[in-house]
Each structure stands twice: as C-alpha cells, then as structure tokens.
mmCIF file of C-alpha atoms in Angstrom:
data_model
loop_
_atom_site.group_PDB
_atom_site.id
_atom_site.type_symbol
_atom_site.label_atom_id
_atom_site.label_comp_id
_atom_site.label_asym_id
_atom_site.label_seq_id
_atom_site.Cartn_x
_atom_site.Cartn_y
_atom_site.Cartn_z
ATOM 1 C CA UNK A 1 -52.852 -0.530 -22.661
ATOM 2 C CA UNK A 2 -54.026 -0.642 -19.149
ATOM 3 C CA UNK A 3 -53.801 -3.593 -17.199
ATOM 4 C CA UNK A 4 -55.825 -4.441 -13.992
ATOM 5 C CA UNK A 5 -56.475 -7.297 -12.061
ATOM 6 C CA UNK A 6 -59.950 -8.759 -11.478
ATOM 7 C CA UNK A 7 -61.677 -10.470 -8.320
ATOM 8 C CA UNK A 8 -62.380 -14.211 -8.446
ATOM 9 C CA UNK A 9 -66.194 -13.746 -8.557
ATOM 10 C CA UNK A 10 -66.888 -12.013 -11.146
ATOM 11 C CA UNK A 11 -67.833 -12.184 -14.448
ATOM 12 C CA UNK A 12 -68.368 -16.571 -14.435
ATOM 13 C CA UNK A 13 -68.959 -16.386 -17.910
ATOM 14 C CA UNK A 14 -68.988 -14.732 -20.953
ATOM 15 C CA UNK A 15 -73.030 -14.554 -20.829
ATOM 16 C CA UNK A 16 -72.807 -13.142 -17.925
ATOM 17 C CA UNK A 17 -70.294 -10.309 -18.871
ATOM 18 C CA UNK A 18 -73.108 -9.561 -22.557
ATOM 19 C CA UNK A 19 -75.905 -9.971 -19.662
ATOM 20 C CA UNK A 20 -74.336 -7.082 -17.515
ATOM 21 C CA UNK A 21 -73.139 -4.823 -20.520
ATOM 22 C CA UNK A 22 -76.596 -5.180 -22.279
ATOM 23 C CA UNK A 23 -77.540 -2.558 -18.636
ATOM 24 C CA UNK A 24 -76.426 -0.043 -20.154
ATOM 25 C CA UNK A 25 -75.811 -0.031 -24.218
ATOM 26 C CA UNK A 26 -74.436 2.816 -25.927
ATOM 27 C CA UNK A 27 -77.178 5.417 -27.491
ATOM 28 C CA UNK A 28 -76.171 8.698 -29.634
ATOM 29 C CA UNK A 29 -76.243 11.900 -27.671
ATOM 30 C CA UNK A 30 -79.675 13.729 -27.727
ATOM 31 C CA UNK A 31 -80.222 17.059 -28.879
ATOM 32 C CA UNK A 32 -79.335 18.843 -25.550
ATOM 33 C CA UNK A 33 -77.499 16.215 -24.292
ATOM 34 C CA UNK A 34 -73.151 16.200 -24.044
ATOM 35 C CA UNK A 35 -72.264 12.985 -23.022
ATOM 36 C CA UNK A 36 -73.036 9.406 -23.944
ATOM 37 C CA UNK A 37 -71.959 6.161 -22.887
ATOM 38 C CA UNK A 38 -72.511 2.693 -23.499
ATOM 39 C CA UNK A 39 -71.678 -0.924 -24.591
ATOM 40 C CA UNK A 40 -71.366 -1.487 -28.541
ATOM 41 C CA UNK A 41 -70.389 -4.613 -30.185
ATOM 42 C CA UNK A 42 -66.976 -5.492 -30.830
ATOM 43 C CA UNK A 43 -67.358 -6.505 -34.349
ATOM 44 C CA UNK A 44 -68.993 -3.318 -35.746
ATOM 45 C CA UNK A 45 -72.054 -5.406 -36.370
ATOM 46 C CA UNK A 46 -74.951 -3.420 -35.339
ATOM 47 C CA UNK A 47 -77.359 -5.986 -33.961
ATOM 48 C CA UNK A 48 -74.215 -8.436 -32.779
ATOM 49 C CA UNK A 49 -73.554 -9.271 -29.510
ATOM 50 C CA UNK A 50 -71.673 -7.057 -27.224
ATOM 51 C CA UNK A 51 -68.942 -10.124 -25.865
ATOM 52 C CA UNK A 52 -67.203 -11.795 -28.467
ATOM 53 C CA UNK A 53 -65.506 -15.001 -26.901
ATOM 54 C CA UNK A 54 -62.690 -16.198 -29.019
ATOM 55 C CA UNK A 55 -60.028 -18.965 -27.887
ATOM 56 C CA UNK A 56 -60.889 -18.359 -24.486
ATOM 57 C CA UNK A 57 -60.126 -14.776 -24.363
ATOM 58 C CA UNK A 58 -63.652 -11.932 -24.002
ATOM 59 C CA UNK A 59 -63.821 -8.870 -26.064
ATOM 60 C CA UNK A 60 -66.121 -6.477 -25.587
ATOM 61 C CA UNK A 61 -66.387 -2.336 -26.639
ATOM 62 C CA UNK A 62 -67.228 0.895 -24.821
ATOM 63 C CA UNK A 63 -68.445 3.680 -26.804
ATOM 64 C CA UNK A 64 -67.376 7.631 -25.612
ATOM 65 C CA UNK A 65 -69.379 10.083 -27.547
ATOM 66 C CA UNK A 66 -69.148 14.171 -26.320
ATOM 67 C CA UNK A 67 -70.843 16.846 -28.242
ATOM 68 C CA UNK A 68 -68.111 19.666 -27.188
ATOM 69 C CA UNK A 69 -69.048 23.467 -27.282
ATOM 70 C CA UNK A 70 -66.531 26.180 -27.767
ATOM 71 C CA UNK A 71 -66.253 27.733 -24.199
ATOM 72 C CA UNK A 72 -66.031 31.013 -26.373
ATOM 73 C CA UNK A 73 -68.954 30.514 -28.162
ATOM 74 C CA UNK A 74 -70.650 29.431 -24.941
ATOM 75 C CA UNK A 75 -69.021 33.471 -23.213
ATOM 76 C CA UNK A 76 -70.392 35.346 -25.995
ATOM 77 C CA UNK A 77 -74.078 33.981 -26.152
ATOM 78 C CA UNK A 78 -73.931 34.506 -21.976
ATOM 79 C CA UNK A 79 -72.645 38.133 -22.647
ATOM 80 C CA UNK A 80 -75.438 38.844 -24.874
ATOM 81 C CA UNK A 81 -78.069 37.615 -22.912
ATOM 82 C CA UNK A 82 -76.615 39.433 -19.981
ATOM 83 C CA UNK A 83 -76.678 42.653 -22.577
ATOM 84 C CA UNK A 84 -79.939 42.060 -23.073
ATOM 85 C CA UNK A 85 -80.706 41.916 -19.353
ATOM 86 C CA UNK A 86 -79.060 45.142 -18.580
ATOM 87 C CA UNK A 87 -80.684 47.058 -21.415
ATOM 88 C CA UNK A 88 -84.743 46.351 -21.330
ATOM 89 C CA UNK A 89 -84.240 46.348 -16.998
ATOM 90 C CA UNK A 90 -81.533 48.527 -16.335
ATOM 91 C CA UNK A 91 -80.153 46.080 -13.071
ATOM 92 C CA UNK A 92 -77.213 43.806 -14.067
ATOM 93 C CA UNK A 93 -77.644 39.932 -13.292
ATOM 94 C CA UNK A 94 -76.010 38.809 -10.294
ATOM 95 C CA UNK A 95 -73.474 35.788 -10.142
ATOM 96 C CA UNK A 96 -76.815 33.138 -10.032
ATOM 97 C CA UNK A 97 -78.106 34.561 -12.782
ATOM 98 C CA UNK A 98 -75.434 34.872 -14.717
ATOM 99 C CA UNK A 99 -74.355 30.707 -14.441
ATOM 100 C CA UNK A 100 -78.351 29.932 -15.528
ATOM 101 C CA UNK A 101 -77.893 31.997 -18.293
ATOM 102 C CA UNK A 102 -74.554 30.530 -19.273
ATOM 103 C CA UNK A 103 -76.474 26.804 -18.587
ATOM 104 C CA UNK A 104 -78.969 28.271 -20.988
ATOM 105 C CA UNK A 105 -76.195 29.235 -23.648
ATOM 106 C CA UNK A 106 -74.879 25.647 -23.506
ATOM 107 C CA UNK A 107 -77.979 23.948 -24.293
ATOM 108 C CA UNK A 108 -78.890 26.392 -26.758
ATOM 109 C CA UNK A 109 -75.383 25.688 -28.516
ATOM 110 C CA UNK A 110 -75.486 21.992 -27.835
ATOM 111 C CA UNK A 111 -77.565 21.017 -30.933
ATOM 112 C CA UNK A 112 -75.413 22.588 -33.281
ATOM 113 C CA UNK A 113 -72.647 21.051 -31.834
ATOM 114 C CA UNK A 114 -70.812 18.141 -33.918
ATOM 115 C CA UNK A 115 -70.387 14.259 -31.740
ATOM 116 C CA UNK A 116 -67.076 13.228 -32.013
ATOM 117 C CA UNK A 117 -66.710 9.730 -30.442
ATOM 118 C CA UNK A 118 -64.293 7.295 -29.340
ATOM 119 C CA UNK A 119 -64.117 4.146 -28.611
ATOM 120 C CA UNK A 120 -62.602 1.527 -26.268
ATOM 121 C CA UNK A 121 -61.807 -2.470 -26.086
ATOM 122 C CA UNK A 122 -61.627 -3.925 -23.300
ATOM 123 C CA UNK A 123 -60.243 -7.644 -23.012
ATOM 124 C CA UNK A 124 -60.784 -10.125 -20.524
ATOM 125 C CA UNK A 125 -58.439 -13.088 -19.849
ATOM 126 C CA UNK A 126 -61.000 -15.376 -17.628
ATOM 127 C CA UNK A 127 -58.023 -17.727 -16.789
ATOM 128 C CA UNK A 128 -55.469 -15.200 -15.238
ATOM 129 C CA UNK A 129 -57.677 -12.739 -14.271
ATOM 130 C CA UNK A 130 -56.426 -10.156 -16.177
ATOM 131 C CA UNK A 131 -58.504 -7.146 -17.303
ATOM 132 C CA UNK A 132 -56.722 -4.750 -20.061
ATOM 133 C CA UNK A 133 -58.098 -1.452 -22.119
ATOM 134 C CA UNK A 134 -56.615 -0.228 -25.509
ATOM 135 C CA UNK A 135 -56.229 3.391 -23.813
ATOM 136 C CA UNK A 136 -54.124 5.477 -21.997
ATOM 137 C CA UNK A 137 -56.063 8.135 -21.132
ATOM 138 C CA UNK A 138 -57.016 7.784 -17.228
ATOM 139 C CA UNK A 139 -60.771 9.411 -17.504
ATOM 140 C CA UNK A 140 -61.923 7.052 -19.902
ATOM 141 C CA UNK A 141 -60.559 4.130 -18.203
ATOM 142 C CA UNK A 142 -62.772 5.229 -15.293
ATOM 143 C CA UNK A 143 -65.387 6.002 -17.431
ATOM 144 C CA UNK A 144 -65.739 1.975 -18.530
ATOM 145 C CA UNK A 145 -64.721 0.838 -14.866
ATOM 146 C CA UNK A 146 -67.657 2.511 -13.443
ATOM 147 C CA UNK A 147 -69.725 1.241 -16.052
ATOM 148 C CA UNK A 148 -68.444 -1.948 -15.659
ATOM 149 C CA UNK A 149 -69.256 -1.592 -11.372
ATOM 150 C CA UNK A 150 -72.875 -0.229 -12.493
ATOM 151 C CA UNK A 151 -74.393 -3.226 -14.180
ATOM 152 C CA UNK A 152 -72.148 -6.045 -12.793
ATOM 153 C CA UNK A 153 -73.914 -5.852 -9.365
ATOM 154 C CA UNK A 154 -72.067 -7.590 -6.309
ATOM 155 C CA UNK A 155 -68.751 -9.565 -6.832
ATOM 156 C CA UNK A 156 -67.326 -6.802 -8.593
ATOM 157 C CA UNK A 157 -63.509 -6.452 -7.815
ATOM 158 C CA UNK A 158 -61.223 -4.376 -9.619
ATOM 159 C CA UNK A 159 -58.087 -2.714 -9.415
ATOM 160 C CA UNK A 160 -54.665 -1.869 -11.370
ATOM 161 C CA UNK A 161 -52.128 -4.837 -11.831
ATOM 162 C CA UNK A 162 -49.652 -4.066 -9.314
ATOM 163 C CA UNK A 163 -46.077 -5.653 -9.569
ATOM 164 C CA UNK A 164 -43.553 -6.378 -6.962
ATOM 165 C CA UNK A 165 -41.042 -4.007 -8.528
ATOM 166 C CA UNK A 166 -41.846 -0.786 -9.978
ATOM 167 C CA UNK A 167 -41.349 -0.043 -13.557
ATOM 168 C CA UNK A 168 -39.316 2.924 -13.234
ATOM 169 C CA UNK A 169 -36.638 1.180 -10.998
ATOM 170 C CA UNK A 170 -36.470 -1.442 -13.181
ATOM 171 C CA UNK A 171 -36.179 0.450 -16.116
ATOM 172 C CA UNK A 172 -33.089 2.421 -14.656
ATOM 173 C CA UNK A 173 -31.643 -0.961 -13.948
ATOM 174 C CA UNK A 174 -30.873 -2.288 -17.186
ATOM 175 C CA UNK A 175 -30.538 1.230 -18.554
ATOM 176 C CA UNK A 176 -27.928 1.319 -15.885
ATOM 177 C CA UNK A 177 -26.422 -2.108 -16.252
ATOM 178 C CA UNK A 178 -23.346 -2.117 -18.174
ATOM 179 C CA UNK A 179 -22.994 -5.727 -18.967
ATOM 180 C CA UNK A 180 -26.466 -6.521 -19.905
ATOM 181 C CA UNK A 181 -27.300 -9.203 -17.516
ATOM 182 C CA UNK A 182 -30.333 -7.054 -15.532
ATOM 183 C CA UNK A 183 -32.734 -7.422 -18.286
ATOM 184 C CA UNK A 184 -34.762 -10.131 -18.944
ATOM 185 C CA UNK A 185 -33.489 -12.513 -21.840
ATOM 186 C CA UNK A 186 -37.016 -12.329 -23.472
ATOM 187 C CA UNK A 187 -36.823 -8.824 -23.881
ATOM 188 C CA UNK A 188 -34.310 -6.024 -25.246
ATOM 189 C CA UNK A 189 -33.881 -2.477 -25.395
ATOM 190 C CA UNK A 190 -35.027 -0.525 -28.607
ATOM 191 C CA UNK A 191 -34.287 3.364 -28.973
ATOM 192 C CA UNK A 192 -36.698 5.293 -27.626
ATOM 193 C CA UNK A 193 -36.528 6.598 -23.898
ATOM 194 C CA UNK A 194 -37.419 9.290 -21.757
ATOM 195 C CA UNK A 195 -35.657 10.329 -18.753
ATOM 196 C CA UNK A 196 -36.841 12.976 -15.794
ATOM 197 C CA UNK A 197 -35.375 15.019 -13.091
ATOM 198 C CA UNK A 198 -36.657 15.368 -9.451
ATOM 199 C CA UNK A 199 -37.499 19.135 -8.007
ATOM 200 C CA UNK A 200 -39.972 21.882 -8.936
ATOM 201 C CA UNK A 201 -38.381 22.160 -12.814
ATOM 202 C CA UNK A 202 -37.129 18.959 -13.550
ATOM 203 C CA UNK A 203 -35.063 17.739 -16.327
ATOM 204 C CA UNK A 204 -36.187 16.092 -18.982
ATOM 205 C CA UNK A 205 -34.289 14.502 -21.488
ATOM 206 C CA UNK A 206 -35.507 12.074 -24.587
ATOM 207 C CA UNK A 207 -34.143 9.445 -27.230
ATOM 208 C CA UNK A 208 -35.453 9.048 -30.179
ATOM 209 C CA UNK A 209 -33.633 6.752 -32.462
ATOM 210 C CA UNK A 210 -30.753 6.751 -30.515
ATOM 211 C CA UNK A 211 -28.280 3.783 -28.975
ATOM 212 C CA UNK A 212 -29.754 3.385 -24.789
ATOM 213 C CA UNK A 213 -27.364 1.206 -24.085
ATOM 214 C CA UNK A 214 -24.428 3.729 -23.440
ATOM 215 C CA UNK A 215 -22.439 6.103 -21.324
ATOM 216 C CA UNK A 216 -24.134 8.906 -22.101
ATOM 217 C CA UNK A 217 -27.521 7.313 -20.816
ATOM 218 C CA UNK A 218 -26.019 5.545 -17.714
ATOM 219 C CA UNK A 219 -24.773 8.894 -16.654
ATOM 220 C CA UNK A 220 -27.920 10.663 -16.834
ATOM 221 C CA UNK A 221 -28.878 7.745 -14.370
ATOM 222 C CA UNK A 222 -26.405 8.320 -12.505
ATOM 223 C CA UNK A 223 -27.434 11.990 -12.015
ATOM 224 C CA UNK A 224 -30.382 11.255 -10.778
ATOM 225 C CA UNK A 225 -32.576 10.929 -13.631
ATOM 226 C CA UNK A 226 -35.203 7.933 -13.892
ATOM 227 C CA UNK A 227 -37.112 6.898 -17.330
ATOM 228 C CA UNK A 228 -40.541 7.632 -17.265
ATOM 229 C CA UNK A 229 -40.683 5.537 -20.795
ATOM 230 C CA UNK A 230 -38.776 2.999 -22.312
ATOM 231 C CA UNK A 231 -38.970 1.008 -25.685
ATOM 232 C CA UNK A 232 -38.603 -2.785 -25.732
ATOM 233 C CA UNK A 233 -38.464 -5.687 -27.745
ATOM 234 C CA UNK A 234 -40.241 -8.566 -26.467
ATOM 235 C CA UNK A 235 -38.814 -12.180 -28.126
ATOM 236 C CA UNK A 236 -38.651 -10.858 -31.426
ATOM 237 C CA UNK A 237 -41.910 -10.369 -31.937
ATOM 238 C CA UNK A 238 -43.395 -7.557 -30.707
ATOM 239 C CA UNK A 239 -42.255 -4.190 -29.870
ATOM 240 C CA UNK A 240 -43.942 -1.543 -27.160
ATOM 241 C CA UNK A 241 -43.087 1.737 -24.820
ATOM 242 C CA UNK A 242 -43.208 0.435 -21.061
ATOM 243 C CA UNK A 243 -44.317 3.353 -18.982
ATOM 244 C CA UNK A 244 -43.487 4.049 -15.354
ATOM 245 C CA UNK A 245 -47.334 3.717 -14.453
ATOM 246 C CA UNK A 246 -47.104 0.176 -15.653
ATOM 247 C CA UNK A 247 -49.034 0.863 -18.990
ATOM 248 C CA UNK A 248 -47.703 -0.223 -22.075
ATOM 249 C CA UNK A 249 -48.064 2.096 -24.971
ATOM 250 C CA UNK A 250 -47.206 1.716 -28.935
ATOM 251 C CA UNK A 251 -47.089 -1.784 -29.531
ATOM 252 C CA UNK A 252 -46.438 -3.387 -33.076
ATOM 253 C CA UNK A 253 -46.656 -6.444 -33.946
ATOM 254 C CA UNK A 254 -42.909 -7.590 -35.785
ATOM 255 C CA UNK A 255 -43.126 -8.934 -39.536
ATOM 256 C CA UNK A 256 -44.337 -12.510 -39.684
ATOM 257 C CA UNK A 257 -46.363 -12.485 -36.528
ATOM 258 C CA UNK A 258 -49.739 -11.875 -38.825
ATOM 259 C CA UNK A 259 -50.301 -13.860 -42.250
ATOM 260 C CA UNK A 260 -48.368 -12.075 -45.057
ATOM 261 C CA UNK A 261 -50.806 -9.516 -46.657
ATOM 262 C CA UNK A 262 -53.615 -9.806 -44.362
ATOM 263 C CA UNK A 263 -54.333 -6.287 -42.194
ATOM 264 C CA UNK A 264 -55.133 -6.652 -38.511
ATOM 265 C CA UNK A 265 -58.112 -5.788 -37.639
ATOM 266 C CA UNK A 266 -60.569 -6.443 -41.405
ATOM 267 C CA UNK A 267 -64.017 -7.654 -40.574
ATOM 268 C CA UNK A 268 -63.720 -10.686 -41.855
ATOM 269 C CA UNK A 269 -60.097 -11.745 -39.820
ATOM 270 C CA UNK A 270 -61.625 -10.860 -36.414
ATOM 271 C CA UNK A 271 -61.721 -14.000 -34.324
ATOM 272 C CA UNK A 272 -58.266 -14.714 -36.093
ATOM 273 C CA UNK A 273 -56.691 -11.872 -35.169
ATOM 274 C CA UNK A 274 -57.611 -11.541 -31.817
ATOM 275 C CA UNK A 275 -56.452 -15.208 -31.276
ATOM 276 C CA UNK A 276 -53.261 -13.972 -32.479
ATOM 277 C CA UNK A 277 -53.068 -10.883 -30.951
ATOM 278 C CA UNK A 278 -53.993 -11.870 -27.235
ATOM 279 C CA UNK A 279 -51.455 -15.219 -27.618
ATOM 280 C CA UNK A 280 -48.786 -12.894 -28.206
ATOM 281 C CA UNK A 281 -49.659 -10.772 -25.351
ATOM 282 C CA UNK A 282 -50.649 -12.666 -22.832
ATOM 283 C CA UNK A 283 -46.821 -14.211 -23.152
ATOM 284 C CA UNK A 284 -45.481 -10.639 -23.284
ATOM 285 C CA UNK A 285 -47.825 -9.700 -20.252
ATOM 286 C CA UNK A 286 -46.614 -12.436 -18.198
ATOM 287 C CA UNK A 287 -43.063 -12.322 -19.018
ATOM 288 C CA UNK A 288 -43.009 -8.474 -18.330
ATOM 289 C CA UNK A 289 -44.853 -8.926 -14.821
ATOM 290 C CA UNK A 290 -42.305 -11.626 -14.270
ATOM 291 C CA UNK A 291 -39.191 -9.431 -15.115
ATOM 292 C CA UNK A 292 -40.760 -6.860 -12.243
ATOM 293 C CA UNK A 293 -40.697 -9.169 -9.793
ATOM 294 C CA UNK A 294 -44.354 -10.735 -10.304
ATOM 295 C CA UNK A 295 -47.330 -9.493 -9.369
ATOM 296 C CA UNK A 296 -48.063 -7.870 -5.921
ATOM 297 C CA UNK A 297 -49.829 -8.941 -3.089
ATOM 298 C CA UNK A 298 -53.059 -6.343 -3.539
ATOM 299 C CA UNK A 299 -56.880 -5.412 -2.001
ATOM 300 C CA UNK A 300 -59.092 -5.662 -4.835
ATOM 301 C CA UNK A 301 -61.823 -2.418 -4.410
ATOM 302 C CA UNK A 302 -65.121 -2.788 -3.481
ATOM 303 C CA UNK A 303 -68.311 -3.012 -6.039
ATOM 304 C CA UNK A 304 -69.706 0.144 -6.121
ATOM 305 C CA UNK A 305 -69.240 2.123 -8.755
ATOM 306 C CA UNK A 306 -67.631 5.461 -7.228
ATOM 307 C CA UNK A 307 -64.788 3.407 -5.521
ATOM 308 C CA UNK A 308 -64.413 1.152 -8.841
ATOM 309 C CA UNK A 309 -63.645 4.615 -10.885
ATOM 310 C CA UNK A 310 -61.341 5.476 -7.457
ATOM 311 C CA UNK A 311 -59.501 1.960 -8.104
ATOM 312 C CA UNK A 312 -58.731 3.096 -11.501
ATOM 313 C CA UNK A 313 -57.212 6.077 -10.334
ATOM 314 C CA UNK A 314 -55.001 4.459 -7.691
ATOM 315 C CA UNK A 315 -51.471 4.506 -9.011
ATOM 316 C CA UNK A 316 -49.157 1.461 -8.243
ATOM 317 C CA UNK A 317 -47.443 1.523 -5.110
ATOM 318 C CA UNK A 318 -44.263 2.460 -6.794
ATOM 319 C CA UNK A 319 -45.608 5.964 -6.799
ATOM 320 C CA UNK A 320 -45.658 6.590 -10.463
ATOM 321 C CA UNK A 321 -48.096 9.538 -11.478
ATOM 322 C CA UNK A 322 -50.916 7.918 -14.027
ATOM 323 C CA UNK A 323 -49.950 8.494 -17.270
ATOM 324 C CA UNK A 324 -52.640 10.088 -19.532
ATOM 325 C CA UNK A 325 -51.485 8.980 -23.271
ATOM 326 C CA UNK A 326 -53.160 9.648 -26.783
ATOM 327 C CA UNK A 327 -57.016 8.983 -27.460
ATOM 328 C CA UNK A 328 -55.599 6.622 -30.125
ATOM 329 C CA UNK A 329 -52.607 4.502 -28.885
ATOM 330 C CA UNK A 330 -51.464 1.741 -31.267
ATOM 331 C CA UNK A 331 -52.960 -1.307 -29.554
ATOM 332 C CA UNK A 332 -53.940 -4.896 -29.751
ATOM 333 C CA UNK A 333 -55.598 -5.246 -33.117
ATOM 334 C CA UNK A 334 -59.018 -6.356 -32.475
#
C-alpha cells in the first residue's frame, strides 16, 4: 500500500468523487490501441457505481489494461519491411524511415496482441485525509493520480504521507535496540528483514524466517547497514513488511480478525469486509505514523495533472528511493 495525504478541498463527498471518476471510465483497448485506462466499479458489478461508501470509508477502482508486443516480433516485421525496401528500390531507408516503419510494425502486431490487465483500489478516509492504493508499483500509482488530477478539476491536492521520522532510521532503531524499549508497544518484530550497504556495490543481506532481534543483526547495523524492509506485527492482529519508502507491503490479516470460514473479499461480504478491513487499518496506519514521529509538516502539489503524477513520484524527505513492489501485493481485502 501507498499512502498519501489529501488537501482539505477536495473530494466533499462521495458523489462528488463517482461524479469526477465517471470523466473518464475504463473502456477495453481498441484494435490498434496499447493502453487503456479508466474508472471501474469496485464491486465487479458492471453497471454499479464506481464509489462504494461503506462506514464512512470510499472505495473506488482503476482499471490498467496494456496490449504488450514482443519488441522482437516488433524488429523482425521492421527488418522485413526494410528488406523489402532495399530489394524493389535498391536505396536503404534512412533512420526516419526506418522508426515509421517500425510504428507501422507495432500497429500491425497490436491486434494480435493479447490485453492483460490490472487493476487498482484506491481508498479514501474523508475524516483523516488519508488517500491509500493496494500497489506498489510507482507508474501505476501515477497512472491513477493523474487520473484522479484530470477529472477532479481545481481543489485537487495530493501528495505522499510524509512522517517526521523516516522509516529506515526507525527501523534500525529497534533492530538496534537491545532491550526492546525503542519500538512501539503496539507493534513487534516478525522475521523477515532486509538490510543494505552504502557505496557503488552495496551489501545486501536478508532474513527470512530468522530471529531479528539478535547480535548478529545489531552488528550488521552497526556496520553500517540500514533495513530497507522490515516485518511487523501490529497488536496481534495484523501482520505487514514496512518499507523504507513508507509503503507497507504483505499484509495479513491474523486468525479471528474475519468471521471463521468466510473469505475476504466474496461478492456477497463486500461492505463487511471492507468495514473490517479499513477499521483495522486505519488503527495500524495511525499507530505506525505515530511510532515515526507523526506526520510531517508538508506542501500539498498543485491540481494539474503533470505535477499530481510528479507528487507521486516525490520520495519522503528521508531520502528513501520509491520502492517499485509486485503488480499483486497482498492488500486490504476489498
């Protein structure tokens, strides 16, 4: 998840977040086209509406479809053409010519091509101000940011939740902390961690199922080293991968937290388990900004759409690089 903080102004209401996201709804890629982007609703239905409110909190869904091309099969159509060329003229194309004809390739190729598509939720807390996405790949989040800029109009402010202290110094605290007092009581340390070097090569070194709270890891720390990721327990209840970009990645919901036998996520439990899914976050949000020193003072960006997908881009100002995680990171069941 990616979290971000939201300007006072905008959206007022959840009819005015479906009015703005009904500007642009998602539509299939054509026949020559690659891309396509747009608004679908949450619940799968296909006429429903494209902001589910539900105990307060506003879901909504972005849509990525791309119709890739093998860059191969894209060289050898150009080369053939270019053949072609050479053989009934006897001149060879020139750079120009050669790009059209590898344009032409591509949209020769493109309707053959199979859509693969992905998809996004985005959640809105109205009350705190909070704006989060179930991804961790960077280019999509700007993808639905500068949607979101394009058909909210002015009063558009967003940019990344920025906390007082940085995640990786944190995190090498109570890695660090031999008696256990630096973290957080509502939170513990799990088994999974990855530490990094400084200089051209760096060293990395990761835990996986493996004790943190130790020599051995305090004296990485000691060398220098600083987690990039760390797992954590949050109040017995739910367990995630903070990341030094402030993103939190992998999170499962403990035994008990859900009705016994019931999956997260079915049609039919959707307004249930949302409710339960953004009540245990939004106290696992707060608590975590809260162990890093609250949240920073911060210039929300502007609301056009260039310098909204710019925000998004923005790392904290602890300097962490923006982490680019998996198409499908285990997320808020919604």
């Amino acid at each position: 998840m990616m979290l971000y903080r939201i300007g006072a102004d905008w959206p007022r209401s959840a009819e005015q977040l479906e009015e703005a996201l009904a500007g642009e709804p998602f539509a299939e890629c054509g026949a020559s086209q690659q891309k396509s982007t747009g608004w679908v609703p949450p619940r799968g239905d296909a006429h429903g509406a494209l902001v589910e409110s539900v105990d307060g909190q506003w879901i909504a869904r972005f849509c990525l479809e791309t119709k890739p091309v093998p860059g191969d099969a894209v060289r050898r159509k150009t080369q053939e053409a270019v053949e072609q060329i050479e053989k009934t003229t006897g001149r060879k194309p020139g750079k120009k010519e050669v790009r059209d004809l590898r344009d032409d390739a591509l949209l020769a190729l493109l309707p053959q091509a199979f859509p693969r598509r992905s998809h996004i939720t985005l959640w809105i807390d109205p009350q705190r101000r909070w704006l989060v996405l179930d991804t961790g790949a960077q280019g999509k989040a700007d993808e639905l940011i500068t949607s979101l800029a394009r058909v909210a109009g002015r009063g558009f402010e967003v940019g990344l939740l920025q906390t007082a202290q940085s995640p990786q110094g944190a995190m090498a605290a109570w890695l660090a902390d031999e008696s256990g007092d630096a973290l957080p009581h509502a939170f513990n340390v799990e088994r999974e961690c990855e530490l990094k070097g400084s200089g051209d090569e760096p060293a990395v070194v990761k835990f996986a199922r493996h004790p943190l709270l130790t020599d051995e890891v305090r004296q990485h720390i000691a060398e220098g080293k600083l987690p990039t990721k760390l797992a954590l327990g949050w109040a017995g209840r739910v367990g995630f991968v903070l990341t030094q970009a402030l993103q939190i990645k992998k999170v499962t919901f403990e035994e008990g937290v859900f009705d016994k036998g019931a999956k997260p996520g079915e049609d039919d439990r959707f307004d249930a388990d949302v409710a339960l899914a953004t009540g245990e976050l939004v106290g696992l949000i707060g608590d975590l900004i809260e162990a890093l020193g609250g949240e920073a003072d911060s210039t929300a960006v502007t609301d056009q759409a260039p310098a909204a997908a710019g925000a998004a881009r923005t790392p904290a100002p602890q300097g962490a690089p923006a982490t680019v995680g998996a198409d499908q990171d285990e997320g808020p069941p919604f």
